[in-house]
Coordinates of C-alpha atoms in Angstrom, one line a residue:
Chain P
M87 CA -25.0 -7.9 6.9
F88 CA -26.7 -5.0 8.8
S89 CA -30.5 -5.1 10.3
F90 CA -31.5 -2.6 8.2
C91 CA -30.6 -4.5 4.8
V92 CA -34.2 -6.8 4.9
D93 CA -35.4 -4.9 1.8
P94 CA -33.0 -3.0 -0.1
A95 CA -35.2 -2.1 -2.7
S96 CA -36.5 0.9 0.1
L97 CA -33.4 1.9 1.0
G98 CA -31.4 5.6 0.5
D99 CA -28.0 5.5 -1.9
F100 CA -25.5 5.4 1.2
A101 CA -27.5 2.4 3.2
W102 CA -28.2 0.9 -0.2
M103 CA -24.1 1.2 -0.7
A104 CA -23.0 -0.5 2.8
C105 CA -26.0 -3.1 2.5
Y106 CA -24.6 -3.9 -1.5
L107 CA -20.8 -3.9 -0.3
T108 CA -21.7 -6.5 2.6
T109 CA -23.6 -8.9 0.7
G110 CA -22.3 -12.6 0.8
K111 CA -20.5 -12.3 -2.1
H112 CA -18.8 -9.5 -1.8
M113 CA -17.1 -11.1 1.0
A114 CA -16.0 -13.6 -1.3
I115 CA -13.7 -10.6 -2.7
Y116 CA -12.6 -9.9 0.5
T117 CA -11.3 -13.2 1.2
S118 CA -9.8 -13.6 -2.4
V119 CA -7.4 -10.5 -1.0
F120 CA -6.5 -13.0 1.4
T121 CA -5.9 -15.4 -1.2
V122 CA -3.2 -12.6 -2.8
L123 CA -1.7 -12.0 0.3
L124 CA -1.1 -16.0 1.6
L125 CA 0.5 -16.3 -2.3
L126 CA 2.8 -13.8 -2.0
A127 CA 3.3 -14.7 1.9
I128 CA 4.4 -18.7 0.2
T129 CA 6.2 -17.7 -3.0
A130 CA 8.3 -15.1 -2.1
P131 CA 10.4 -17.2 0.7
T132 CA 10.6 -20.3 -1.8
A133 CA 11.0 -18.5 -4.9
L134 CA 13.8 -16.9 -2.6
A135 CA 14.8 -20.3 -1.7
F136 CA 14.9 -21.7 -5.3
G137 CA 16.7 -18.5 -6.2
F138 CA 19.7 -19.6 -3.6
L139 CA 19.5 -23.0 -5.5
G140 CA 20.1 -21.6 -8.9
A141 CA 22.1 -19.5 -8.3
S142 CA 24.6 -21.4 -5.9
S143 CA 24.5 -24.5 -8.6
A144 CA 25.2 -21.8 -11.3
R145 CA 28.5 -21.5 -9.3
S146 CA 29.4 -25.1 -9.6
H147 CA 32.3 -26.3 -10.2
F148 CA 30.3 -29.7 -11.3
A149 CA 29.8 -28.8 -14.9
P150 CA 26.3 -30.3 -15.6
L151 CA 25.3 -29.1 -12.2
S152 CA 26.4 -25.3 -13.5
W153 CA 24.8 -25.9 -16.4
F154 CA 21.4 -26.5 -15.4
G155 CA 21.8 -23.6 -12.9
K156 CA 22.9 -21.2 -15.7
A157 CA 19.9 -22.4 -18.1
Y158 CA 17.8 -21.9 -15.8
I159 CA 18.8 -18.2 -15.1
A160 CA 18.7 -17.4 -19.0
I161 CA 15.4 -19.5 -19.9
V162 CA 13.4 -16.8 -18.1
R163 CA 14.8 -13.7 -20.0
G164 CA 14.1 -14.8 -23.7
V165 CA 10.5 -15.9 -23.2
P166 CA 7.4 -13.9 -22.2
D167 CA 6.7 -15.2 -18.4
I168 CA 3.0 -15.4 -18.7
A169 CA 3.8 -18.3 -21.2
F170 CA 5.8 -19.9 -18.7
F171 CA 3.0 -19.8 -16.2
L172 CA 0.4 -21.6 -18.6
F173 CA 2.6 -24.2 -19.2
F174 CA 4.2 -24.9 -16.1
V175 CA 0.7 -25.4 -14.5
I176 CA -0.3 -27.9 -17.0
A177 CA 3.0 -29.6 -17.3
L178 CA 3.1 -29.8 -13.6
D179 CA -0.3 -31.0 -13.0
Q180 CA 0.8 -33.6 -16.1
L181 CA 3.8 -34.6 -14.4
F182 CA 2.5 -35.7 -10.5
E183 CA -0.2 -37.6 -12.2
W184 CA 1.8 -39.4 -14.6
I185 CA 4.2 -40.4 -11.2
R186 CA 1.4 -41.2 -9.5
H187 CA 0.4 -43.3 -12.6
E188 CA 3.2 -45.2 -12.6
I189 CA 3.5 -45.9 -8.7
K190 CA -0.4 -46.8 -8.6
C191 CA -1.1 -48.8 -11.6
P192 CA 2.1 -50.5 -12.8
D193 CA 0.1 -53.1 -14.9
W194 CA -1.8 -50.2 -17.3
E195 CA -1.5 -51.1 -20.5
A196 CA -2.7 -48.5 -22.6
D197 CA -0.7 -45.5 -23.8
I198 CA -0.8 -42.3 -21.2
W199 CA -1.1 -40.2 -24.2
Q200 CA -4.4 -40.9 -26.3
G201 CA -4.7 -38.7 -29.4
N202 CA -5.6 -35.7 -28.4
D203 CA -6.1 -36.9 -24.8
F204 CA -4.2 -37.3 -21.5
V205 CA -5.3 -40.2 -19.8
V206 CA -4.4 -41.8 -16.6
C207 CA -5.6 -44.8 -14.3
D208 CA -8.7 -43.2 -12.0
I209 CA -6.8 -43.5 -8.8
A210 CA -3.7 -41.4 -9.7
K211 CA -6.2 -38.5 -11.0
L212 CA -4.9 -35.4 -8.5
P213 CA -7.2 -34.2 -7.3
L214 CA -9.4 -37.6 -6.6
G215 CA -12.8 -37.7 -8.9
N216 CA -14.7 -38.1 -5.4
S217 CA -12.9 -35.6 -3.5
P218 CA -14.6 -32.4 -2.2
Q219 CA -14.9 -28.9 -4.0
W220 CA -12.4 -27.4 -0.9
V221 CA -9.6 -30.1 -1.9
H222 CA -10.1 -29.0 -6.0
E223 CA -9.4 -25.7 -5.0
T224 CA -6.5 -25.8 -2.7
Y225 CA -4.6 -28.2 -5.5
G226 CA -5.0 -25.8 -8.2
F227 CA -3.8 -22.9 -5.7
L228 CA -0.9 -25.1 -4.3
L229 CA 0.1 -25.5 -8.2
A230 CA -0.1 -21.9 -8.6
V231 CA 2.4 -20.9 -5.9
L232 CA 4.5 -23.9 -7.4
T233 CA 4.7 -21.8 -10.9
F234 CA 4.8 -18.8 -9.3
A235 CA 7.7 -20.4 -7.1
I236 CA 9.4 -22.2 -9.8
V237 CA 9.4 -18.3 -12.6
F238 CA 10.2 -16.2 -9.7
G239 CA 13.3 -18.4 -8.3
A240 CA 14.5 -18.0 -11.9
F241 CA 14.5 -14.0 -11.2
A242 CA 15.6 -14.4 -7.8
A243 CA 18.3 -16.7 -9.0
N244 CA 19.5 -14.1 -11.1
V245 CA 19.8 -11.6 -9.0
L246 CA 22.1 -13.9 -6.5
Y247 CA 24.3 -15.1 -8.8
G248 CA 25.0 -11.0 -9.2
A249 CA 25.0 -10.2 -5.4
M250 CA 27.6 -13.6 -5.7
R251 CA 29.9 -12.3 -8.2
A252 CA 30.1 -9.0 -6.4
V253 CA 31.2 -9.6 -3.2
P254 CA 35.2 -8.4 -3.3
H255 CA 36.7 -11.5 -5.1
N256 CA 39.5 -10.5 -2.6
Q257 CA 37.8 -11.4 0.1
L258 CA 37.6 -15.4 -0.9
E259 CA 40.7 -15.3 -2.1
T260 CA 41.9 -14.4 1.9
A261 CA 39.6 -17.0 2.9
E262 CA 40.7 -19.4 0.9
S263 CA 44.6 -18.4 1.8
Y264 CA 43.4 -18.9 5.5
G265 CA 42.9 -22.3 4.6
M266 CA 39.0 -22.2 4.1
T267 CA 37.4 -24.6 2.0
R268 CA 35.6 -24.0 -0.7
R269 CA 32.4 -25.2 1.7
Q270 CA 33.5 -22.6 4.3
V271 CA 34.3 -19.9 2.0
F272 CA 30.8 -20.1 0.9
W273 CA 28.9 -20.1 4.2
R274 CA 31.2 -17.6 6.0
I275 CA 32.5 -14.7 3.4
L276 CA 30.3 -15.4 0.6
V277 CA 27.1 -15.5 2.0
P278 CA 26.9 -13.1 4.5
Q279 CA 27.9 -10.4 2.4
M280 CA 26.0 -10.9 -0.3
W281 CA 22.9 -9.7 0.4
V282 CA 23.6 -5.8 0.7
F283 CA 24.3 -6.2 -3.1
A284 CA 21.1 -8.4 -3.9
L285 CA 18.7 -6.1 -2.0
P286 CA 17.8 -3.7 -4.9
G287 CA 17.2 -6.7 -7.1
L288 CA 15.3 -8.3 -4.4
S289 CA 13.1 -5.6 -3.4
N290 CA 12.5 -4.8 -6.9
L291 CA 11.8 -8.1 -7.2
W292 CA 8.7 -8.1 -5.0
M293 CA 7.3 -5.1 -6.7
V294 CA 6.9 -7.4 -9.5
L295 CA 6.1 -10.5 -7.7
I296 CA 3.0 -8.0 -6.1
K297 CA 2.2 -7.1 -9.6
A298 CA 1.8 -10.4 -10.8
T299 CA -0.3 -11.5 -8.9
P300 CA -3.1 -11.1 -10.9
L301 CA -1.8 -13.3 -13.0
L302 CA -3.3 -15.7 -11.0
F303 CA -6.7 -15.3 -12.6
L304 CA -5.3 -17.3 -15.4
L305 CA -4.0 -20.2 -13.6
G306 CA -7.7 -21.0 -12.6
V307 CA -8.1 -19.5 -8.9
E308 CA -10.9 -17.8 -8.2
D309 CA -8.6 -14.0 -7.2
I310 CA -10.1 -10.8 -6.7
V311 CA -9.9 -10.7 -10.4
Y312 CA -12.3 -13.6 -10.9
W313 CA -14.4 -12.0 -8.6
A314 CA -14.2 -8.2 -10.1
R315 CA -15.3 -9.7 -13.2
E316 CA -18.2 -11.6 -11.1
L317 CA -19.6 -8.8 -9.0
G318 CA -19.7 -6.0 -11.7
G319 CA -21.6 -7.5 -14.8
A320 CA -24.8 -6.3 -14.6
K321 CA -27.8 -7.8 -12.6
T322 CA -31.3 -7.4 -13.2
A323 CA -33.8 -7.8 -10.0
R324 CA -34.5 -11.3 -11.2
F325 CA -31.5 -12.7 -9.3
T326 CA -30.0 -10.2 -7.1
D327 CA -31.8 -8.2 -4.5
Y328 CA -29.3 -5.2 -5.8
P329 CA -29.7 -4.6 -9.1
H330 CA -27.4 -2.7 -11.2
G331 CA -25.9 -1.9 -14.2
D332 CA -22.4 -2.9 -15.5
W333 CA -20.1 -1.6 -12.8
R334 CA -17.1 -4.0 -13.7
M335 CA -15.0 -0.5 -14.6
W336 CA -15.4 0.4 -11.2
Y337 CA -14.7 -2.7 -9.6
F338 CA -11.2 -2.6 -11.7
F339 CA -11.1 1.0 -10.7
G340 CA -10.9 -0.3 -7.0
L341 CA -8.4 -3.2 -7.6
L342 CA -6.2 -0.2 -9.3
V343 CA -6.0 1.6 -6.4
F344 CA -5.7 -1.3 -4.1
Y345 CA -2.6 -2.1 -6.2
L346 CA -0.9 1.6 -6.2
L347 CA -1.6 1.6 -2.3
F348 CA 0.1 -1.8 -1.7
T349 CA 3.3 -1.1 -4.3
R350 CA 3.3 2.4 -2.4
V351 CA 3.5 0.9 0.8
S352 CA 5.7 -1.3 0.0
E353 CA 8.2 1.0 -1.7
I354 CA 8.5 3.2 1.6
V355 CA 8.9 0.3 3.8
L356 CA 12.1 -1.2 1.2
D357 CA 13.4 1.9 1.6
K358 CA 13.6 1.9 5.0
V359 CA 14.9 -1.2 5.4
M360 CA 17.7 -0.6 2.7
Q361 CA 18.8 2.5 4.3
K362 CA 18.8 0.2 7.7
L363 CA 21.2 -2.2 5.7
T364 CA 23.2 1.0 4.3
H365 CA 24.3 2.2 7.2
G366 CA 27.6 2.3 8.1
Q367 CA 28.3 0.0 4.4
A368 CA 31.1 1.3 2.3
T369 CA 29.4 2.0 -0.7
L370 CA 28.1 5.4 -2.1
G371 CA 24.7 4.5 0.0
G372 CA 26.2 4.5 3.3
E373 CA 29.5 7.6 2.1
A374 CA 26.4 9.3 1.1
Q375 CA 24.5 8.8 4.6
R376 CA 27.7 9.3 6.6
K377 CA 28.2 12.7 4.8
A378 CA 24.2 14.0 5.6
A379 CA 24.6 12.9 9.1
Chain Y
M263 CA -2.1 -32.1 -46.7
S264 CA 1.3 -30.3 -47.3
C265 CA 3.1 -27.9 -45.6
W266 CA 3.4 -25.6 -47.9
E267 CA 0.0 -25.7 -47.9
T268 CA -1.0 -25.2 -44.6
I269 CA 1.7 -22.1 -44.1
A270 CA -0.7 -20.5 -47.3
D271 CA -3.9 -21.4 -45.6
Y272 CA -3.0 -20.0 -42.0
G273 CA 0.0 -18.2 -42.5
L274 CA -1.7 -14.6 -42.2
R275 CA -5.2 -16.6 -39.9
S276 CA -4.7 -13.5 -37.6
I277 CA -5.1 -10.8 -39.5
G278 CA -8.2 -12.4 -41.0
I279 CA -6.5 -13.5 -44.3
G280 CA -6.7 -17.3 -45.3
E281 CA -8.5 -20.3 -44.0
R282 CA -11.5 -19.2 -41.5
V283 CA -12.1 -22.4 -39.7
L284 CA -9.4 -22.9 -37.4
P285 CA -7.8 -26.6 -37.3
R286 CA -10.3 -29.4 -36.1
E287 CA -8.3 -32.4 -35.3
G288 CA -4.5 -33.9 -36.6
Y289 CA -2.5 -30.3 -34.8
T290 CA 0.8 -31.3 -36.8
L291 CA 3.7 -29.9 -35.5
C292 CA 3.0 -27.9 -39.0
Q293 CA 0.0 -25.7 -38.2
Q294 CA 1.2 -25.7 -34.8
F295 CA 4.1 -23.5 -35.9
T296 CA 2.1 -21.9 -38.6
L297 CA -0.6 -20.3 -36.5
I298 CA 1.8 -19.1 -33.9
G299 CA 4.0 -17.6 -36.1
S300 CA 1.1 -15.7 -37.7
G301 CA 0.0 -14.8 -34.4
M302 CA 3.4 -13.2 -33.9
I303 CA 1.7 -10.7 -36.1
W304 CA 0.3 -9.0 -33.5
N305 CA 2.6 -8.7 -30.7
I306 CA 5.0 -7.4 -33.9
Y307 CA 2.1 -4.7 -34.2
F308 CA 1.5 -3.6 -30.8
G309 CA 5.3 -3.9 -29.8
V310 CA 6.7 -1.9 -33.1
L311 CA 3.6 0.8 -32.5
A312 CA 3.7 1.1 -29.0
L313 CA 7.0 1.2 -28.8
C314 CA 7.5 4.3 -31.4
S315 CA 4.8 6.4 -30.0
G316 CA 6.1 5.7 -26.8
F317 CA 9.2 7.1 -26.9
F318 CA 8.1 10.3 -27.9
L319 CA 5.2 10.7 -24.8
A320 CA 8.3 9.1 -22.6
T321 CA 11.1 12.0 -23.7
A322 CA 7.9 14.3 -22.9
V323 CA 7.2 13.1 -19.6
A324 CA 10.7 13.0 -18.8
L325 CA 11.1 16.3 -19.2
G326 CA 7.8 17.3 -17.5
K327 CA 9.5 15.1 -14.2
A328 CA 12.7 17.1 -14.7
S329 CA 11.1 20.8 -15.1
K330 CA 10.7 23.0 -12.4
N331 CA 7.0 24.3 -13.2
P332 CA 5.4 22.6 -10.1
V333 CA 2.6 21.3 -12.5
L334 CA 4.2 19.7 -15.0
Q335 CA 6.3 18.1 -12.8
K336 CA 3.4 16.6 -10.4
A337 CA 1.6 15.5 -12.9
S338 CA 4.0 13.4 -14.9
T339 CA 5.3 11.8 -11.4
W340 CA 1.7 11.0 -10.9
F341 CA 1.2 9.6 -14.7
I342 CA 4.9 7.5 -14.6
F343 CA 3.5 6.1 -10.6
L344 CA 0.0 5.3 -11.4
F345 CA 1.2 2.7 -14.8
R346 CA 4.6 1.4 -13.0
G347 CA 2.8 1.2 -9.7
S348 CA -0.2 -0.7 -10.9
P349 CA -0.3 -4.3 -13.0
L350 CA -0.6 -3.9 -16.7
F351 CA -3.0 -6.7 -16.7
I352 CA -5.4 -5.0 -14.4
Q353 CA -4.5 -1.7 -16.9
F354 CA -6.0 -3.7 -19.3
F355 CA -9.2 -4.6 -17.8
F356 CA -9.7 -1.1 -16.7
A357 CA -9.4 0.4 -19.6
Y358 CA -11.7 -2.2 -21.6
F359 CA -14.4 -1.6 -19.4
L360 CA -13.8 2.5 -19.5
F361 CA -13.7 2.1 -23.2
L362 CA -16.6 -0.7 -23.2
S363 CA -19.2 1.9 -21.0
L364 CA -18.0 4.7 -23.0
K365 CA -19.4 3.3 -26.0
P366 CA -22.8 3.8 -25.5
L367 CA -22.1 7.8 -25.2
S368 CA -20.9 8.2 -28.8
P369 CA -19.7 5.9 -31.8
I370 CA -16.5 7.2 -31.6
F371 CA -15.9 4.7 -29.1
D372 CA -16.3 1.9 -31.3
P373 CA -12.8 0.7 -32.2
F374 CA -11.9 1.2 -28.7
T375 CA -13.2 -2.1 -27.5
S376 CA -11.6 -3.7 -29.9
A377 CA -7.6 -4.4 -29.4
W378 CA -6.2 -3.6 -32.1
L379 CA -6.9 0.3 -30.6
G380 CA -7.7 0.0 -26.7
A381 CA -4.8 -2.5 -25.9
L382 CA -2.5 0.1 -28.1
I383 CA -3.2 2.9 -26.1
V384 CA -2.9 1.2 -22.8
L385 CA 0.3 -0.7 -24.1
F386 CA 1.8 3.1 -25.1
L387 CA 1.0 4.9 -21.7
N388 CA 2.4 1.8 -20.3
T389 CA 5.5 2.2 -22.1
A390 CA 5.2 5.7 -21.9
A391 CA 5.4 5.7 -18.4
Y392 CA 8.1 3.2 -17.7
S393 CA 10.6 4.6 -20.5
G394 CA 9.8 8.4 -19.2
E395 CA 11.4 6.7 -15.7
I396 CA 14.6 5.3 -17.6
F397 CA 14.8 8.8 -19.6
Y398 CA 14.5 11.0 -16.3
G399 CA 16.8 8.8 -15.0
A400 CA 19.0 9.2 -18.0
L401 CA 18.6 13.2 -17.7
Q402 CA 19.4 13.5 -13.8
S403 CA 22.9 11.9 -15.0
V404 CA 23.9 14.0 -18.1
P405 CA 27.2 14.7 -17.1
R406 CA 27.9 18.5 -16.1
G407 CA 30.7 19.2 -18.4
D408 CA 28.5 18.8 -21.6
M409 CA 25.9 21.2 -20.2
E410 CA 28.3 23.4 -19.2
A411 CA 30.5 23.3 -22.8
A412 CA 27.2 24.1 -24.3
D413 CA 26.4 27.3 -22.2
A414 CA 30.1 28.4 -23.2
Y415 CA 29.5 27.6 -27.4
G416 CA 26.5 29.9 -26.7
M417 CA 23.8 27.6 -26.8
S418 CA 21.0 27.8 -24.9
G419 CA 17.6 26.7 -25.0
W420 CA 16.4 24.3 -28.2
S421 CA 19.5 24.4 -29.8
R422 CA 21.3 23.4 -26.7
F423 CA 18.3 20.8 -25.8
K424 CA 18.8 19.2 -29.6
R425 CA 22.0 19.0 -30.0
V426 CA 23.5 18.4 -26.4
T427 CA 21.3 17.3 -23.7
W428 CA 18.9 15.0 -25.4
P429 CA 21.8 12.6 -27.5
T430 CA 23.3 12.8 -24.6
M431 CA 20.2 11.5 -22.3
L432 CA 19.4 8.6 -25.4
R433 CA 22.9 7.3 -24.9
L434 CA 23.0 6.8 -21.1
A435 CA 19.3 5.7 -21.6
W436 CA 19.9 3.3 -24.3
P437 CA 20.7 -0.1 -22.6
A438 CA 18.0 0.1 -19.9
Y439 CA 15.9 1.5 -22.9
T440 CA 16.6 -1.7 -24.8
N441 CA 15.4 -3.6 -22.0
E442 CA 12.3 -1.8 -21.7
A443 CA 11.9 -2.6 -25.4
I444 CA 12.4 -6.8 -25.0
F445 CA 9.8 -6.6 -22.2
L446 CA 7.3 -4.4 -24.1
F447 CA 7.1 -7.0 -26.3
H448 CA 7.1 -9.9 -23.7
A449 CA 3.6 -7.7 -22.5
T450 CA 2.2 -7.6 -25.4
T451 CA 1.3 -11.5 -25.1
L452 CA -0.9 -10.5 -22.2
V453 CA -3.6 -8.5 -24.7
Y454 CA -6.1 -11.4 -25.4
F455 CA -5.8 -12.7 -21.8
S456 CA -7.8 -9.7 -20.1
G457 CA -11.3 -8.8 -21.6
F458 CA -10.1 -7.7 -24.9
P459 CA -12.1 -9.7 -26.7
A460 CA -10.1 -12.1 -30.1
W461 CA -12.6 -11.2 -32.6
Q462 CA -13.2 -14.3 -34.9
Q463 CA -10.3 -16.3 -32.9
R464 CA -8.0 -13.7 -34.6
G465 CA -5.2 -13.8 -31.6
D466 CA -1.3 -13.7 -30.8
A467 CA 0.9 -16.3 -30.5
L468 CA 0.0 -16.7 -26.6
Y469 CA -3.3 -17.2 -27.7
Y470 CA -2.5 -19.9 -30.4
A471 CA -0.2 -21.6 -27.9
S472 CA -3.0 -21.6 -26.0
F473 CA -5.3 -22.8 -27.9
F474 CA -3.0 -25.6 -29.0
A475 CA -2.6 -26.5 -25.5
D476 CA -6.1 -26.6 -24.7
K477 CA -7.1 -28.8 -27.4
T478 CA -4.3 -31.3 -27.4
F479 CA -4.3 -31.1 -23.4
N480 CA -0.1 -31.1 -24.0
P481 CA 1.5 -28.3 -23.9
F482 CA 5.1 -29.4 -24.7
I483 CA 5.0 -28.7 -28.2
P484 CA 2.7 -25.3 -28.4
Y485 CA 4.9 -23.3 -25.4
P486 CA 8.5 -24.4 -26.5
I487 CA 7.0 -23.5 -30.5
L488 CA 6.0 -19.8 -28.7
A489 CA 9.5 -19.8 -27.0
F490 CA 11.3 -20.1 -30.1
Y491 CA 9.4 -17.3 -32.0
F492 CA 10.5 -14.9 -28.5
I493 CA 13.9 -15.7 -28.4
L494 CA 14.2 -14.8 -32.3
L495 CA 12.2 -11.5 -32.0
T496 CA 14.3 -10.8 -28.8
L497 CA 17.5 -11.6 -31.0
C498 CA 16.8 -9.2 -33.6
I499 CA 15.6 -6.4 -31.2
I500 CA 19.1 -6.5 -29.3
S501 CA 20.7 -6.8 -32.7
L502 CA 18.7 -3.5 -34.1
F503 CA 19.1 -1.4 -30.6
G504 CA 22.7 -2.6 -30.7
L505 CA 22.9 -0.3 -34.1
I506 CA 21.3 2.4 -32.4
N507 CA 23.1 2.0 -29.7
R508 CA 26.9 2.1 -31.4
R509 CA 25.5 4.9 -33.6
L510 CA 24.5 7.1 -30.7
N511 CA 28.0 5.8 -29.3
R512 CA 30.0 6.8 -32.2
H513 CA 31.9 9.7 -31.1
L514 CA 33.4 8.1 -27.8
P515 CA 36.6 6.7 -27.9
Q516 CA 35.8 2.6 -27.5
E517 CA 36.4 2.4 -23.6
S518 CA 33.8 4.8 -22.6
R519 CA 31.3 3.4 -24.3
A520 CA 27.7 2.7 -22.9
K521 CA 27.9 -1.5 -22.6
M522 CA 24.8 -3.5 -23.8
K523 CA 24.1 -5.4 -20.9
L524 CA 20.8 -7.3 -20.3
K525 CA 18.8 -6.1 -16.9
L526 CA 15.6 -7.5 -15.0
N527 CA 12.7 -5.9 -15.4
I528 CA 9.7 -8.6 -16.3
I529 CA 6.2 -8.6 -15.4
R530 CA 4.1 -4.8 -15.2

């Protein structure tokens, strides 16, 4: 990148390092940090939406809907989440391909489960076999985002369900006695008040979400873990201008520091938000603030 | 081949006893149940050992964080922050490559690069940090009156800790600690996906589940089997810890006992 990088072998330690850390491959690892941030930016609101749907359907008076909501909340508690990650990525992919297959090739005779293979007709493949590389990567990333949203949606649903039950019940009864319908009670009384109760759980969830991002690697996305393994491995002078030994330890040390900083900053910001929200609330936290002032 | 033969062949496959070659075709339901179940041996091994050893370090860390000595306090706080603030997945990777680069220095480090020891150490430190934080929280909420009563009886130092502080701390922390135990067992599934090699294809339950999912392109059988095993394991943990909880609370009247309420803690 720098003009003095023409002949790395002749450089001093510091200049060599500066050149080494700005090679094209290293740019890829810096961009993959943005992949992580993008994942967080898309997943957090989507998961919150899924969670809201899950929690409100668990409260529903229509039995099948409420069973569905409760099952969605309960299912993630007994099983390791990475099993869900590995499961949903394949299952969703097959689901999409199967739907496209049913629509696009209605006269396909053969079974789609042929022994140990999953076969759909060529035009139903996702993405199409002849599409460019970036389409494959984007599709993989979107599958990963959807998987994250489903799993974290269940966690968020759990938090929101608890928060909805924490809203004092006599508030709801008062609203009903004023003649509000169930829908009105839900939107005008319950939803605005539940956020204070949900925030500690949701901020915990945000920290967990940050710490779950390296699992993108398992879903086949070229994320920071992938690049740290690639770049850190021992390189000989035959393949690169910057030969070095096995540096994977140092790359992962870097990632460790990155995540520590990220969680620390989030913690500080969320504490600030919580302080703002509890201000003037009739809770223990609000009371403590009032006494301190 | 009948199912009993499959169980005899593959029941202990994950620890190297029985048939060496994994099934190549067919992949019957029985094979999947047996192999995934055999992988559970490793999950239980990691979980039980890390939990038992981590318990002691966790107590030490909690006391360190609550102590007045600034060095001890800073060290414990940093230890907890280091392991709770970063993903377990990255910790596994880092530890593996750290042990790998220590290996040339001395043959002592040879076993550290294999999962049974290296991953166990990471899990041990990790659970010590998480439970240390739980114990610290409980230590802060030990009722003042209990300590005053101990003082009034003339207890101090070690005997006060052993007879009053520590049992009360455990009692208060127990529901949260149960939760920690459950998620520690879940976290053991990460081991074979994070650098540590599965030597001779001896892996844990998730390793075999993903093996079958890769081979059959059908995730709808192996993962539910895995889920079944883990739900069973979770129920066992809950009932075992519930018994201990009963014992810890046995001196209290029924209504003031700590309830076992499960909360979320999930991925680390």
